[in-house]
PDB file of C-alpha atoms and ligand atoms in Angstrom:
ATOM      1  CA  UNK A   1     -29.220-108.349  24.798  1.00  0.00           C
ATOM      2  CA  UNK A   2     -31.614-111.038  25.902  1.00  0.00           C
ATOM      3  CA  UNK A   3     -33.163-113.957  24.036  1.00  0.00           C
ATOM      4  CA  UNK A   4     -36.353-115.709  25.063  1.00  0.00           C
ATOM      5  CA  UNK A   5     -36.674-119.062  23.332  1.00  0.00           C
ATOM      6  CA  UNK A   6     -40.109-119.835  24.806  1.00  0.00           C
ATOM      7  CA  UNK A   7     -41.241-123.428  24.030  1.00  0.00           C
ATOM      8  CA  UNK A   8     -38.858-123.942  21.135  1.00  0.00           C
ATOM      9  CA  UNK A   9     -35.797-126.177  20.648  1.00  0.00           C
ATOM     10  CA  UNK A  10     -34.759-129.658  21.637  1.00  0.00           C
ATOM     11  CA  UNK A  11     -31.391-130.079  23.344  1.00  0.00           C
ATOM     12  CA  UNK A  12     -29.525-130.640  20.077  1.00  0.00           C
ATOM     13  CA  UNK A  13     -31.242-127.691  18.381  1.00  0.00           C
ATOM     14  CA  UNK A  14     -30.390-125.483  21.353  1.00  0.00           C
ATOM     15  CA  UNK A  15     -26.763-126.558  21.296  1.00  0.00           C
ATOM     16  CA  UNK A  16     -26.508-125.879  17.559  1.00  0.00           C
ATOM     17  CA  UNK A  17     -28.047-122.415  17.891  1.00  0.00           C
ATOM     18  CA  UNK A  18     -25.723-121.576  20.779  1.00  0.00           C
ATOM     19  CA  UNK A  19     -22.724-122.731  18.706  1.00  0.00           C
ATOM     20  CA  UNK A  20     -23.779-120.614  15.725  1.00  0.00           C
ATOM     21  CA  UNK A  21     -24.205-117.610  18.008  1.00  0.00           C
ATOM     22  CA  UNK A  22     -20.806-118.153  19.619  1.00  0.00           C
ATOM     23  CA  UNK A  23     -19.042-118.532  16.266  1.00  0.00           C
ATOM     24  CA  UNK A  24     -20.511-115.212  15.064  1.00  0.00           C
ATOM     25  CA  UNK A  25     -19.879-113.094  18.158  1.00  0.00           C
ATOM     26  CA  UNK A  26     -16.865-114.565  19.953  1.00  0.00           C
ATOM     27  CA  UNK A  27     -14.254-111.855  20.464  1.00  0.00           C
ATOM     28  CA  UNK A  28     -16.631-109.152  19.179  1.00  0.00           C
ATOM     29  CA  UNK A  29     -18.962-108.529  22.124  1.00  0.00           C
ATOM     30  CA  UNK A  30     -18.344-104.947  23.316  1.00  0.00           C
ATOM     31  CA  UNK A  31     -17.119-104.694  26.907  1.00  0.00           C
ATOM     32  CA  UNK A  32     -20.301-102.935  28.052  1.00  0.00           C
ATOM     33  CA  UNK A  33     -22.634-105.507  26.485  1.00  0.00           C
ATOM     34  CA  UNK A  34     -24.054-108.636  28.087  1.00  0.00           C
ATOM     35  CA  UNK A  35     -25.873-111.498  26.386  1.00  0.00           C
ATOM     36  CA  UNK A  36     -28.574-113.586  28.025  1.00  0.00           C
ATOM     37  CA  UNK A  37     -30.556-116.577  26.814  1.00  0.00           C
ATOM     38  CA  UNK A  38     -33.726-117.720  28.535  1.00  0.00           C
ATOM     39  CA  UNK A  39     -34.129-121.295  27.340  1.00  0.00           C
ATOM     40  CA  UNK A  40     -36.577-124.136  28.015  1.00  0.00           C
ATOM     41  CA  UNK A  41     -35.650-126.132  31.134  1.00  0.00           C
ATOM     42  CA  UNK A  42     -34.636-129.199  29.119  1.00  0.00           C
ATOM     43  CA  UNK A  43     -32.199-127.166  26.992  1.00  0.00           C
ATOM     44  CA  UNK A  44     -30.515-125.147  29.755  1.00  0.00           C
ATOM     45  CA  UNK A  45     -27.565-127.492  30.259  1.00  0.00           C
ATOM     46  CA  UNK A  46     -26.964-127.714  26.496  1.00  0.00           C
ATOM     47  CA  UNK A  47     -26.778-123.921  26.181  1.00  0.00           C
ATOM     48  CA  UNK A  48     -24.625-123.704  29.296  1.00  0.00           C
ATOM     49  CA  UNK A  49     -22.162-126.230  27.878  1.00  0.00           C
ATOM     50  CA  UNK A  50     -21.544-123.984  24.855  1.00  0.00           C
ATOM     51  CA  UNK A  51     -21.765-120.469  26.286  1.00  0.00           C
ATOM     52  CA  UNK A  52     -21.447-120.842  30.052  1.00  0.00           C
ATOM     53  CA  UNK A  53     -17.733-119.988  30.208  1.00  0.00           C
ATOM     54  CA  UNK A  54     -18.076-116.640  28.361  1.00  0.00           C
ATOM     55  CA  UNK A  55     -17.792-113.711  30.744  1.00  0.00           C
ATOM     56  CA  UNK A  56     -20.449-111.744  28.818  1.00  0.00           C
ATOM     57  CA  UNK A  57     -23.006-114.549  28.995  1.00  0.00           C
ATOM     58  CA  UNK A  58     -25.908-115.212  31.370  1.00  0.00           C
ATOM     59  CA  UNK A  59     -28.243-118.196  31.313  1.00  0.00           C
ATOM     60  CA  UNK A  60     -31.841-117.702  32.413  1.00  0.00           C
ATOM     61  CA  UNK A  61     -34.878-119.767  33.252  1.00  0.00           C
ATOM     62  CA  UNK A  62     -38.159-118.717  31.638  1.00  0.00           C
ATOM     63  CA  UNK A  63     -40.178-119.427  34.747  1.00  0.00           C
ATOM     64  CA  UNK A  64     -39.862-120.663  38.311  1.00  0.00           C
ATOM     65  CA  UNK A  65     -42.155-121.654  41.168  1.00  0.00           C
ATOM     66  CA  UNK A  66     -41.723-119.611  44.360  1.00  0.00           C
ATOM     67  CA  UNK A  67     -40.978-122.433  46.810  1.00  0.00           C
ATOM     68  CA  UNK A  68     -37.791-124.196  47.875  1.00  0.00           C
ATOM     69  CA  UNK A  69     -39.098-127.635  46.877  1.00  0.00           C
ATOM     70  CA  UNK A  70     -42.230-129.664  47.379  1.00  0.00           C
ATOM     71  CA  UNK A  71     -45.327-131.231  45.864  1.00  0.00           C
ATOM     72  CA  UNK A  72     -45.689-128.870  42.912  1.00  0.00           C
ATOM     73  CA  UNK A  73     -46.046-131.190  39.939  1.00  0.00           C
ATOM     74  CA  UNK A  74     -44.681-129.728  36.728  1.00  0.00           C
ATOM     75  CA  UNK A  75     -42.918-126.813  38.388  1.00  0.00           C
ATOM     76  CA  UNK A  76     -39.231-125.932  38.663  1.00  0.00           C
ATOM     77  CA  UNK A  77     -37.337-124.430  41.599  1.00  0.00           C
ATOM     78  CA  UNK A  78     -34.731-121.685  41.858  1.00  0.00           C
ATOM     79  CA  UNK A  79     -32.165-124.230  43.068  1.00  0.00           C
ATOM     80  CA  UNK A  80     -32.846-126.466  40.045  1.00  0.00           C
ATOM     81  CA  UNK A  81     -32.316-123.525  37.689  1.00  0.00           C
ATOM     82  CA  UNK A  82     -29.064-122.590  39.405  1.00  0.00           C
ATOM     83  CA  UNK A  83     -27.977-126.234  39.211  1.00  0.00           C
ATOM     84  CA  UNK A  84     -28.318-125.993  35.395  1.00  0.00           C
ATOM     85  CA  UNK A  85     -26.162-122.862  35.269  1.00  0.00           C
ATOM     86  CA  UNK A  86     -28.803-120.137  35.498  1.00  0.00           C
ATOM     87  CA  UNK A  87     -28.095-116.836  37.184  1.00  0.00           C
ATOM     88  CA  UNK A  88     -31.373-115.279  36.033  1.00  0.00           C
ATOM     89  CA  UNK A  89     -35.056-116.066  35.643  1.00  0.00           C
ATOM     90  CA  UNK A  90     -37.910-114.307  33.854  1.00  0.00           C
ATOM     91  CA  UNK A  91     -41.063-113.445  35.788  1.00  0.00           C
ATOM     92  CA  UNK A  92     -44.367-112.151  34.502  1.00  0.00           C
ATOM     93  CA  UNK A  93     -43.843-112.686  30.793  1.00  0.00           C
ATOM     94  CA  UNK A  94     -47.100-111.767  29.068  1.00  0.00           C
ATOM     95  CA  UNK A  95     -47.606-115.355  27.905  1.00  0.00           C
ATOM     96  CA  UNK A  96     -47.539-116.509  31.534  1.00  0.00           C
ATOM     97  CA  UNK A  97     -49.842-113.693  32.601  1.00  0.00           C
ATOM     98  CA  UNK A  98     -52.346-114.132  29.763  1.00  0.00           C
ATOM     99  CA  UNK A  99     -52.187-117.836  28.805  1.00  0.00           C
ATOM    100  CA  UNK A 100     -51.391-119.334  32.234  1.00  0.00           C
ATOM    101  CA  UNK A 101     -53.387-116.719  34.128  1.00  0.00           C
ATOM    102  CA  UNK A 102     -50.626-115.551  36.487  1.00  0.00           C
ATOM    103  CA  UNK A 103     -51.646-112.587  38.642  1.00  0.00           C
ATOM    104  CA  UNK A 104     -49.565-109.518  39.432  1.00  0.00           C
ATOM    105  CA  UNK A 105     -49.298-110.759  43.042  1.00  0.00           C
ATOM    106  CA  UNK A 106     -48.042-114.217  42.022  1.00  0.00           C
ATOM    107  CA  UNK A 107     -45.482-112.630  39.716  1.00  0.00           C
ATOM    108  CA  UNK A 108     -44.351-110.527  42.698  1.00  0.00           C
ATOM    109  CA  UNK A 109     -43.960-113.672  44.815  1.00  0.00           C
ATOM    110  CA  UNK A 110     -41.692-115.149  42.146  1.00  0.00           C
ATOM    111  CA  UNK A 111     -39.542-112.015  41.994  1.00  0.00           C
ATOM    112  CA  UNK A 112     -39.165-111.933  45.786  1.00  0.00           C
ATOM    113  CA  UNK A 113     -38.452-115.638  46.048  1.00  0.00           C
ATOM    114  CA  UNK A 114     -35.981-115.703  43.162  1.00  0.00           C
ATOM    115  CA  UNK A 115     -34.001-112.786  44.586  1.00  0.00           C
ATOM    116  CA  UNK A 116     -33.948-114.352  48.044  1.00  0.00           C
ATOM    117  CA  UNK A 117     -32.611-117.534  46.473  1.00  0.00           C
ATOM    118  CA  UNK A 118     -29.711-115.998  44.560  1.00  0.00           C
ATOM    119  CA  UNK A 119     -31.280-115.602  41.152  1.00  0.00           C
ATOM    120  CA  UNK A 120     -31.371-112.230  39.427  1.00  0.00           C
ATOM    121  CA  UNK A 121     -34.853-111.541  38.116  1.00  0.00           C
ATOM    122  CA  UNK A 122     -36.206-110.049  34.899  1.00  0.00           C
ATOM    123  CA  UNK A 123     -39.686-108.663  35.567  1.00  0.00           C
ATOM    124  CA  UNK A 124     -41.731-108.308  32.369  1.00  0.00           C
ATOM    125  CA  UNK A 125     -44.518-105.734  32.197  1.00  0.00           C
ATOM    126  CA  UNK A 126     -46.708-104.415  29.414  1.00  0.00           C
ATOM    127  CA  UNK A 127     -50.214-103.540  28.348  1.00  0.00           C
ATOM    128  CA  UNK A 128     -52.633-105.311  26.004  1.00  0.00           C
ATOM    129  CA  UNK A 129     -54.026-103.513  22.960  1.00  0.00           C
ATOM    130  CA  UNK A 130     -57.364-103.057  24.746  1.00  0.00           C
ATOM    131  CA  UNK A 131     -55.604-101.451  27.701  1.00  0.00           C
ATOM    132  CA  UNK A 132     -53.678 -99.137  25.350  1.00  0.00           C
ATOM    133  CA  UNK A 133     -56.825 -98.138  23.449  1.00  0.00           C
ATOM    134  CA  UNK A 134     -58.564 -97.397  26.744  1.00  0.00           C
ATOM    135  CA  UNK A 135     -55.694 -95.056  27.697  1.00  0.00           C
ATOM    136  CA  UNK A 136     -54.580 -97.273  30.570  1.00  0.00           C
ATOM    137  CA  UNK A 137     -50.960 -97.934  29.610  1.00  0.00           C
ATOM    138  CA  UNK A 138     -49.385 -96.152  32.574  1.00  0.00           C
ATOM    139  CA  UNK A 139     -51.906 -97.495  35.044  1.00  0.00           C
ATOM    140  CA  UNK A 140     -51.268-101.088  33.928  1.00  0.00           C
ATOM    141  CA  UNK A 141     -47.476-100.720  34.047  1.00  0.00           C
ATOM    142  CA  UNK A 142     -47.689 -98.938  37.384  1.00  0.00           C
ATOM    143  CA  UNK A 143     -49.672-101.783  38.974  1.00  0.00           C
ATOM    144  CA  UNK A 144     -47.486-104.497  37.436  1.00  0.00           C
ATOM    145  CA  UNK A 145     -44.340-102.781  38.749  1.00  0.00           C
ATOM    146  CA  UNK A 146     -45.845-101.967  42.142  1.00  0.00           C
ATOM    147  CA  UNK A 147     -46.964-105.563  42.762  1.00  0.00           C
ATOM    148  CA  UNK A 148     -44.086-107.209  40.922  1.00  0.00           C
ATOM    149  CA  UNK A 149     -41.510-105.340  43.004  1.00  0.00           C
ATOM    150  CA  UNK A 150     -43.457-105.266  46.283  1.00  0.00           C
ATOM    151  CA  UNK A 151     -41.038-107.598  48.044  1.00  0.00           C
ATOM    152  CA  UNK A 152     -37.794-106.137  46.709  1.00  0.00           C
ATOM    153  CA  UNK A 153     -35.550-104.288  49.191  1.00  0.00           C
ATOM    154  CA  UNK A 154     -34.840-100.643  48.363  1.00  0.00           C
ATOM    155  CA  UNK A 155     -31.102-101.307  48.624  1.00  0.00           C
ATOM    156  CA  UNK A 156     -31.119-104.115  46.040  1.00  0.00           C
ATOM    157  CA  UNK A 157     -27.915-104.515  43.997  1.00  0.00           C
ATOM    158  CA  UNK A 158     -29.159-102.940  40.738  1.00  0.00           C
ATOM    159  CA  UNK A 159     -27.791-105.721  38.504  1.00  0.00           C
ATOM    160  CA  UNK A 160     -30.067-108.233  40.222  1.00  0.00           C
ATOM    161  CA  UNK A 161     -33.291-106.787  38.904  1.00  0.00           C
ATOM    162  CA  UNK A 162     -34.086-106.030  35.258  1.00  0.00           C
ATOM    163  CA  UNK A 163     -37.361-104.664  33.908  1.00  0.00           C
ATOM    164  CA  UNK A 164     -38.566-105.662  30.449  1.00  0.00           C
ATOM    165  CA  UNK A 165     -41.248-103.466  28.918  1.00  0.00           C
ATOM    166  CA  UNK A 166     -43.078-105.610  26.377  1.00  0.00           C
ATOM    167  CA  UNK A 167     -46.354-104.274  24.989  1.00  0.00           C
ATOM    168  CA  UNK A 168     -48.441-107.425  24.526  1.00  0.00           C
ATOM    169  CA  UNK A 169     -49.705-106.268  21.120  1.00  0.00           C
ATOM    170  CA  UNK A 170     -46.117-106.130  19.815  1.00  0.00           C
ATOM    171  CA  UNK A 171     -45.063-109.612  20.938  1.00  0.00           C
ATOM    172  CA  UNK A 172     -44.748-112.072  18.074  1.00  0.00           C
ATOM    173  CA  UNK A 173     -46.949-109.890  15.849  1.00  0.00           C
ATOM    174  CA  UNK A 174     -44.319-108.137  13.755  1.00  0.00           C
ATOM    175  CA  UNK A 175     -45.743-104.880  15.051  1.00  0.00           C
ATOM    176  CA  UNK A 176     -43.083-102.851  16.876  1.00  0.00           C
ATOM    177  CA  UNK A 177     -44.031-100.030  19.211  1.00  0.00           C
ATOM    178  CA  UNK A 178     -43.013 -96.676  17.722  1.00  0.00           C
ATOM    179  CA  UNK A 179     -40.071 -94.709  19.152  1.00  0.00           C
ATOM    180  CA  UNK A 180     -42.346 -92.265  20.957  1.00  0.00           C
ATOM    181  CA  UNK A 181     -44.402 -95.079  22.496  1.00  0.00           C
ATOM    182  CA  UNK A 182     -41.251 -96.846  23.646  1.00  0.00           C
ATOM    183  CA  UNK A 183     -39.651 -93.673  25.042  1.00  0.00           C
ATOM    184  CA  UNK A 184     -42.808 -92.698  26.900  1.00  0.00           C
ATOM    185  CA  UNK A 185     -43.261 -96.125  28.473  1.00  0.00           C
ATOM    186  CA  UNK A 186     -39.584 -96.456  29.409  1.00  0.00           C
ATOM    187  CA  UNK A 187     -39.518 -92.998  30.978  1.00  0.00           C
ATOM    188  CA  UNK A 188     -42.574 -93.959  32.993  1.00  0.00           C
ATOM    189  CA  UNK A 189     -40.844 -97.151  34.153  1.00  0.00           C
ATOM    190  CA  UNK A 190     -37.717 -95.162  35.086  1.00  0.00           C
ATOM    191  CA  UNK A 191     -39.763 -92.722  37.164  1.00  0.00           C
ATOM    192  CA  UNK A 192     -41.555 -95.550  38.923  1.00  0.00           C
ATOM    193  CA  UNK A 193     -38.176 -97.143  39.680  1.00  0.00           C
ATOM    194  CA  UNK A 194     -37.063 -93.801  41.132  1.00  0.00           C
ATOM    195  CA  UNK A 195     -39.967 -93.951  43.594  1.00  0.00           C
ATOM    196  CA  UNK A 196     -39.170 -97.497  44.630  1.00  0.00           C
ATOM    197  CA  UNK A 197     -35.337 -97.419  44.504  1.00  0.00           C
ATOM    198  CA  UNK A 198     -34.380 -93.758  45.020  1.00  0.00           C
ATOM    199  CA  UNK A 199     -30.635 -94.487  45.117  1.00  0.00           C
ATOM    200  CA  UNK A 200     -30.461 -97.169  42.426  1.00  0.00           C
ATOM    201  CA  UNK A 201     -33.047 -96.401  39.761  1.00  0.00           C
ATOM    202  CA  UNK A 202     -30.596 -95.175  37.110  1.00  0.00           C
ATOM    203  CA  UNK A 203     -28.542 -98.364  37.325  1.00  0.00           C
ATOM    204  CA  UNK A 204     -31.457-100.756  36.835  1.00  0.00           C
ATOM    205  CA  UNK A 205     -31.663-101.962  33.225  1.00  0.00           C
ATOM    206  CA  UNK A 206     -34.894-101.514  31.290  1.00  0.00           C
ATOM    207  CA  UNK A 207     -35.216-103.742  28.208  1.00  0.00           C
ATOM    208  CA  UNK A 208     -37.679-103.334  25.355  1.00  0.00           C
ATOM    209  CA  UNK A 209     -39.355-106.424  23.910  1.00  0.00           C
ATOM    210  CA  UNK A 210     -41.805-106.937  21.063  1.00  0.00           C
ATOM    211  CA  UNK A 211     -40.857-107.898  17.484  1.00  0.00           C
ATOM    212  CA  UNK A 212     -37.230-106.776  17.839  1.00  0.00           C
ATOM    213  CA  UNK A 213     -35.256-107.809  14.743  1.00  0.00           C
ATOM    214  CA  UNK A 214     -31.742-107.236  13.380  1.00  0.00           C
ATOM    215  CA  UNK A 215     -33.139-104.410  11.240  1.00  0.00           C
ATOM    216  CA  UNK A 216     -34.758-102.382  14.043  1.00  0.00           C
ATOM    217  CA  UNK A 217     -32.565-103.210  17.033  1.00  0.00           C
ATOM    218  CA  UNK A 218     -29.964-100.428  16.718  1.00  0.00           C
ATOM    219  CA  UNK A 219     -32.668 -97.775  16.474  1.00  0.00           C
ATOM    220  CA  UNK A 220     -34.476 -99.151  19.534  1.00  0.00           C
ATOM    221  CA  UNK A 221     -31.439 -99.453  21.805  1.00  0.00           C
ATOM    222  CA  UNK A 222     -30.449 -95.873  20.948  1.00  0.00           C
ATOM    223  CA  UNK A 223     -33.639 -94.540  22.572  1.00  0.00           C
ATOM    224  CA  UNK A 224     -33.567 -92.869  25.993  1.00  0.00           C
ATOM    225  CA  UNK A 225     -33.979 -95.278  28.888  1.00  0.00           C
ATOM    226  CA  UNK A 226     -33.662 -98.353  26.669  1.00  0.00           C
ATOM    227  CA  UNK A 227     -30.756-100.391  28.060  1.00  0.00           C
ATOM    228  CA  UNK A 228     -31.237-103.496  25.940  1.00  0.00           C
ATOM    229  CA  UNK A 229     -33.778-105.754  24.294  1.00  0.00           C
ATOM    230  CA  UNK A 230     -35.651-108.975  25.024  1.00  0.00           C
ATOM    231  CA  UNK A 231     -36.084-110.903  21.791  1.00  0.00           C
ATOM    232  CA  UNK A 232     -38.351-113.850  21.058  1.00  0.00           C
ATOM    233  CA  UNK A 233     -38.785-114.908  17.404  1.00  0.00           C
ATOM    234  CA  UNK A 234     -35.618-113.303  16.036  1.00  0.00           C
ATOM    235  CA  UNK A 235     -33.483-114.941  18.731  1.00  0.00           C
ATOM    236  CA  UNK A 236     -34.304-118.484  17.613  1.00  0.00           C
ATOM    237  CA  UNK A 237     -31.842-118.272  14.758  1.00  0.00           C
ATOM    238  CA  UNK A 238     -28.220-117.961  15.907  1.00  0.00           C
ATOM    239  CA  UNK A 239     -27.196-115.783  12.963  1.00  0.00           C
ATOM    240  CA  UNK A 240     -30.114-113.386  13.416  1.00  0.00           C
ATOM    241  CA  UNK A 241     -29.570-113.113  17.189  1.00  0.00           C
ATOM    242  CA  UNK A 242     -25.847-112.530  16.607  1.00  0.00           C
ATOM    243  CA  UNK A 243     -26.723-109.469  14.506  1.00  0.00           C
ATOM    244  CA  UNK A 244     -28.929-108.185  17.318  1.00  0.00           C
ATOM    245  CA  UNK A 245     -26.202-108.773  19.910  1.00  0.00           C
ATOM    246  CA  UNK A 246     -23.697-106.789  17.847  1.00  0.00           C
ATOM    247  CA  UNK A 247     -26.171-104.093  16.681  1.00  0.00           C
TER     248      UNK A 247
HETATM  249  P1  LIG B   1     -40.998-111.430  19.966  1.00  0.00           P
HETATM  250  O1  LIG B   1     -41.161-111.897  21.504  1.00  0.00           O
HETATM  251  O2  LIG B   1     -39.622-110.857  19.826  1.00  0.00           O
HETATM  252  O3  LIG B   1     -41.203-112.684  19.167  1.00  0.00           O
HETATM  253  O4  LIG B   1     -42.053-110.399  19.713  1.00  0.00           O
HETATM  254  C1  LIG B   1     -40.670-111.098  22.544  1.00  0.00           C
HETATM  255  C2  LIG B   1     -40.929-111.764  23.870  1.00  0.00           C
HETATM  256  O5  LIG B   1     -41.956-112.431  24.023  1.00  0.00           O
HETATM  257  O6  LIG B   1     -40.128-111.654  24.817  1.00  0.00           O
END
């Protein structure tokens, strides 16, 4: 159950949200459930200080630059994320693809580099409304997966790579993809994973993202090939995210 806080929360706000979440779910997280928060760089240590010792918790960066270190003003490295307590990083979130103009190839470089530098990676894929209307959903996801995973070894430890299917038209819009749309896309992702990781594909988690809320989460995670959710807006409130975590 993953949260993506995007560009929200100061350090004190992040700490407060993490404390609210912990107070609501401590001792109640089912053994087969993991909780992840992708937080802004400046808030990572604050979240880690509250939740870092929980065995069900993972801290994640929202972005990373694929180089060890260097003259990359404004960027953040894998080592810096790990230094703040992160075990994961997102790559290819639709806001990075569409607002920052990141290409499929660049997203793939981040996935490869993050994995090689001991981060587990969450690769986000998903079509725009124009691409869906044009009947190109599978083609778009296929290319994003192909290029995003191009540098990943076939014998990858399955826990180290997570796919998040997030239709762009459902992100932050209140519009959730219907069960059939979600099942179809997730089955397509699973089949693509089978091609790339023939021995591991069933153990790689596929998350759904796009206007997930406490009220629709249980129904979504019950669908075939949906192993969890990636939540933006509804994860910003500790109480609301706690309901999602325990859904
Ligand atoms: P949302 O965002 O839950 O606000 O739609 C999801 C995401 O961007 O990961």
